[in-house]
mmCIF file of C-alpha atoms in Angstrom:
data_model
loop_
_atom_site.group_PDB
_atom_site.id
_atom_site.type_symbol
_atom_site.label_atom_id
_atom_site.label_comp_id
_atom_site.label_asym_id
_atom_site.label_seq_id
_atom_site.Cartn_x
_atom_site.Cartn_y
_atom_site.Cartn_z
ATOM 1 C CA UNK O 101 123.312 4.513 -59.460
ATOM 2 C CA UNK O 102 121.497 2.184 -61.096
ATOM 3 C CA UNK O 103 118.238 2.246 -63.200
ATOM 4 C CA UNK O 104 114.744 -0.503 -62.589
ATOM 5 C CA UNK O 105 111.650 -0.717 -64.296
ATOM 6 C CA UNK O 106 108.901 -0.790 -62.524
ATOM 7 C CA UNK O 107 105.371 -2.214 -63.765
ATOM 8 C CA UNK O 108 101.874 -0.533 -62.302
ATOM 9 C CA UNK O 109 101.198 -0.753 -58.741
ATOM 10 C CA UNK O 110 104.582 -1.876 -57.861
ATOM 11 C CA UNK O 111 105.249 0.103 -54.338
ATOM 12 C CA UNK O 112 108.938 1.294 -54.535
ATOM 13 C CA UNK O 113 109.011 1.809 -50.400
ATOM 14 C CA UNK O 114 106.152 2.316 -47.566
ATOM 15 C CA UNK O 115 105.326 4.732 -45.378
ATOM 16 C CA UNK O 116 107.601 3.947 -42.139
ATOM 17 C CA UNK O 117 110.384 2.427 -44.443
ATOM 18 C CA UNK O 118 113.802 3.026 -43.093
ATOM 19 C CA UNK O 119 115.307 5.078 -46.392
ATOM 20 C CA UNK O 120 119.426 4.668 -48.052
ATOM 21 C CA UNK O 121 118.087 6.291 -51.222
ATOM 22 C CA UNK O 122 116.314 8.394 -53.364
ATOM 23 C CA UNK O 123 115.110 8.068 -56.507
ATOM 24 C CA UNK O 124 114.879 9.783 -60.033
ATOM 25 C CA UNK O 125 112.097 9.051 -62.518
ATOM 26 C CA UNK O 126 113.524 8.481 -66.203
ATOM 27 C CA UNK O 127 110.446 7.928 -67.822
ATOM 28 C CA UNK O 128 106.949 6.858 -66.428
ATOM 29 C CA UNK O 129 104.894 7.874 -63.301
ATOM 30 C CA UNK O 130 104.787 7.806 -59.510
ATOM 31 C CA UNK O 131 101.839 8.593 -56.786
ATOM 32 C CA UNK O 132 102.852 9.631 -53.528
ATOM 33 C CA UNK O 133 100.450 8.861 -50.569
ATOM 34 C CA UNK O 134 100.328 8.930 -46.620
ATOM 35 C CA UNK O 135 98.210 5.849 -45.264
ATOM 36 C CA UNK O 136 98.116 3.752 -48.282
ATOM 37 C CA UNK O 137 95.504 1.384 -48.202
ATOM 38 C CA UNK O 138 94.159 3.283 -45.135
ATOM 39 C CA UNK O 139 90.839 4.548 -43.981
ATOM 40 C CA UNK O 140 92.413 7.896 -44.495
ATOM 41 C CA UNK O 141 94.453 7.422 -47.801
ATOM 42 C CA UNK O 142 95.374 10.636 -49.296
ATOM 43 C CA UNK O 143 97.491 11.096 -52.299
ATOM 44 C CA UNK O 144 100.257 14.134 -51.819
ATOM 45 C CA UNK O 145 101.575 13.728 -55.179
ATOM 46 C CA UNK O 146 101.839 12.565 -58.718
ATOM 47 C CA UNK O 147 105.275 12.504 -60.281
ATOM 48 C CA UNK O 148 106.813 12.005 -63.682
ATOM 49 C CA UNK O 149 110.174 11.879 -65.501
ATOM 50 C CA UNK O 150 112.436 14.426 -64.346
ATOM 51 C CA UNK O 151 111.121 14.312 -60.526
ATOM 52 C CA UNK O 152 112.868 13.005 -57.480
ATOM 53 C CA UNK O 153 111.552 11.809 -54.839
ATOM 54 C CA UNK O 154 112.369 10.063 -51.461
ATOM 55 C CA UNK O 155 114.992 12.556 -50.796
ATOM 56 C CA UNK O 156 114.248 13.286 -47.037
ATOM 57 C CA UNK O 157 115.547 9.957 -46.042
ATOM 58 C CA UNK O 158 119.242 10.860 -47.695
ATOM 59 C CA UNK O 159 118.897 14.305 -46.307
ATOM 60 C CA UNK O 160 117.906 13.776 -42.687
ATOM 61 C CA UNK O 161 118.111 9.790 -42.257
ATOM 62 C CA UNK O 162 114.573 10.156 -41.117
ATOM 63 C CA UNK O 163 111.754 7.059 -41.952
ATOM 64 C CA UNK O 164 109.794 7.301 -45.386
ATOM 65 C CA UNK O 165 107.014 9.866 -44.541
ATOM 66 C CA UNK O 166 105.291 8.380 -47.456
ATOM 67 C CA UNK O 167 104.438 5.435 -49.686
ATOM 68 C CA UNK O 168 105.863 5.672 -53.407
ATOM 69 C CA UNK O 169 103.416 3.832 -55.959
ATOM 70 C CA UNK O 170 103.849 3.320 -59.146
ATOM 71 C CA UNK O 171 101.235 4.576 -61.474
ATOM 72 C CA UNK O 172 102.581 3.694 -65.408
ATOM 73 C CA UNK O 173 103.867 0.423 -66.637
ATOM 74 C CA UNK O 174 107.309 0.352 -67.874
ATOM 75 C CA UNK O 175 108.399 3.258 -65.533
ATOM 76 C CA UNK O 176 111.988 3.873 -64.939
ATOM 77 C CA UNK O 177 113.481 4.768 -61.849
ATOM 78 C CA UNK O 178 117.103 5.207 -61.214
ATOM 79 C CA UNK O 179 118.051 4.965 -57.416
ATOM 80 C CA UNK O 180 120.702 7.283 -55.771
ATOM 81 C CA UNK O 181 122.400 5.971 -52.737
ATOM 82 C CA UNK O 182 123.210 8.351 -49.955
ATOM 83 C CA UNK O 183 127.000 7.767 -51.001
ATOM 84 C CA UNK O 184 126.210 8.897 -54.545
ATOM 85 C CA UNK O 185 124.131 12.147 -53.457
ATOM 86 C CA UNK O 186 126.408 14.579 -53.670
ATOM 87 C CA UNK O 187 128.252 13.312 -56.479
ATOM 88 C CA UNK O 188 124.672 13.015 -58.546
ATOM 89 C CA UNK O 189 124.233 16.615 -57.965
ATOM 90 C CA UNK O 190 127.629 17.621 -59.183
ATOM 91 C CA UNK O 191 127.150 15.745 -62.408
ATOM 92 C CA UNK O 192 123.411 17.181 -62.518
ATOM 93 C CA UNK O 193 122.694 20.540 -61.030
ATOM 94 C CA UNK O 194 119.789 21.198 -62.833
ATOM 95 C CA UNK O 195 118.246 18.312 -61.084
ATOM 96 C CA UNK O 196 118.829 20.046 -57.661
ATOM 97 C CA UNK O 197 117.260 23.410 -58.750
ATOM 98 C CA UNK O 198 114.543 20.905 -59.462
ATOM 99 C CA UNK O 199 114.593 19.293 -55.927
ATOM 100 C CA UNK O 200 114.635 22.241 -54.375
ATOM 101 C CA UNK O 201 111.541 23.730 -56.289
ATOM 102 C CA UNK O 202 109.393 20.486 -55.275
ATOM 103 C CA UNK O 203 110.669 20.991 -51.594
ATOM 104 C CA UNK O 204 109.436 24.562 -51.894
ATOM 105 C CA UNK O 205 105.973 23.411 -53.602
ATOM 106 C CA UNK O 206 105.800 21.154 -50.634
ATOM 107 C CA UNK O 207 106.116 23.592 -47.855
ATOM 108 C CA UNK O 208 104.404 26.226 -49.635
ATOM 109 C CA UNK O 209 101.214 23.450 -50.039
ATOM 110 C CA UNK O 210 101.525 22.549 -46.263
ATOM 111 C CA UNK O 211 101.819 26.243 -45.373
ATOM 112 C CA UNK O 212 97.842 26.833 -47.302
ATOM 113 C CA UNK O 213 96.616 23.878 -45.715
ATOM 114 C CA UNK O 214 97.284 25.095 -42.091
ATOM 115 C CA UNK O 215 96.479 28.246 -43.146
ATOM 116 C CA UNK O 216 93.032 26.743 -44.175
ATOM 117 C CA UNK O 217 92.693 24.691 -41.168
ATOM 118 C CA UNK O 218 93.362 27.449 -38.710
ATOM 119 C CA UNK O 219 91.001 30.106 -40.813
ATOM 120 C CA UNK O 220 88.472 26.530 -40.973
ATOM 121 C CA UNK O 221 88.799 26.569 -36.988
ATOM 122 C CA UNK O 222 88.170 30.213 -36.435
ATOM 123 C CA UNK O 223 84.815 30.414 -38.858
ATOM 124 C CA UNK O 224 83.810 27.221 -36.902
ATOM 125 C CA UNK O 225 84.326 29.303 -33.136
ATOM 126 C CA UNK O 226 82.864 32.529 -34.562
ATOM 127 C CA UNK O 227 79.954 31.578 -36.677
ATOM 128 C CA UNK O 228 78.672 27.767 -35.428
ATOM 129 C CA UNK O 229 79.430 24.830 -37.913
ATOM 130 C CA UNK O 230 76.238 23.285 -37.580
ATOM 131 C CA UNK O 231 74.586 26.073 -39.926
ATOM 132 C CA UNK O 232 77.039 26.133 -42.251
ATOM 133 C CA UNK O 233 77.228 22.875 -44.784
ATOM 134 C CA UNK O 234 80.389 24.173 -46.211
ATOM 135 C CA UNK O 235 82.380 24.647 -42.893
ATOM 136 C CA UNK O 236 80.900 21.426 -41.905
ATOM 137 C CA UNK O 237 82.891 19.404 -44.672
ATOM 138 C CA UNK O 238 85.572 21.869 -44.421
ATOM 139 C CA UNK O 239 85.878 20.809 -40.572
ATOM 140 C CA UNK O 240 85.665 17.365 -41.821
ATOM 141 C CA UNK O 241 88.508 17.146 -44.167
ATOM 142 C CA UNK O 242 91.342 18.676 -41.311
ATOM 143 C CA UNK O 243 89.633 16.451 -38.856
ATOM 144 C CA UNK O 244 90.662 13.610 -41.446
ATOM 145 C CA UNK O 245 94.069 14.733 -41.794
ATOM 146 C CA UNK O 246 94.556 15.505 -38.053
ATOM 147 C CA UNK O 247 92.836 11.759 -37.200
ATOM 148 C CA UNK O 248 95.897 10.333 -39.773
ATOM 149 C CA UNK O 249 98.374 12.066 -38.849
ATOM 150 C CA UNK O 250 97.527 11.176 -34.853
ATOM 151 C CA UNK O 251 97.780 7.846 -35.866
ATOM 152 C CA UNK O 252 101.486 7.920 -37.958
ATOM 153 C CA UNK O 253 102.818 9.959 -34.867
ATOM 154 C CA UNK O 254 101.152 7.743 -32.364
ATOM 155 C CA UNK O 255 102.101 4.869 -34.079
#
């Protein structure tokens, strides 16, 4: 494990990256987004010291799902091979109680927004969009997410 600081702007790994590590912010700031630079950019999170991030790649081997940004000059990130994962948690358990929340936050924040969608959809079949402004952009915004996620899966 090893610590690198990181200046503003500085992308730590893409979306579509092939992953061999997470990462643990010491001091500074991270945005997480899907599409980065994209006609459908959308920022998931922002992070800060004490957060890990990029742990789905150690956990599952699976591509980044994301693109890590950083968002502070002088922030410090200390990286955490797959070899040192379970060893890192041993030394730290707190942090894990902490990875485990975010995880949580995660699903719990996917779990509203297709909620939302599908309640979005049903309003839209029951009472007509096109007299309703607020459905309208409501429509509009899971259209946007379904249009970017169409394109990472069809990729």
């Amino acid at each position: 494990m090893f610590v690198k600081t990181f200046s503003c702007g500085d992308i730590i790994f893409r979306q579509g990256d092939a992953g061999d590590c997470m990462f643990d912010i010491q001091s500074g700031s991270v945005d997480i987004y899907v599409d980065f630079g994209g006609a459908y950019e959308k920022k998931l999170a922002s992070l800060s010291a004490g957060d890990l991030f990029g742990e789905m790649s150690v956990i599952d081997y699976s591509p980044r799902s994301a693109t890590a940004v950083v968002s502070a000059d002088g922030t410090e990130i200390s990286t955490i091979s797959k070899d040192e994962f379970v060893a890192f948690f041993m030394k730290e358990p707190v942090k894990i109680l902490n990875l485990l929340q975010q995880m949580c936050d995660r699903v719990t924040k996917t779990t509203q927004d297709y909620l939302e969608a599908c309640r979005t959809l049903y309003e839209s079949q029951e009472t007509g969009a096109k007299e309703d402004a607020d459905l309208q952009a409501r429509i509009r915004k899971f259209s946007d997410l379904h249009k970017d996620f169409d394109s990472r899966v069809n990729a």
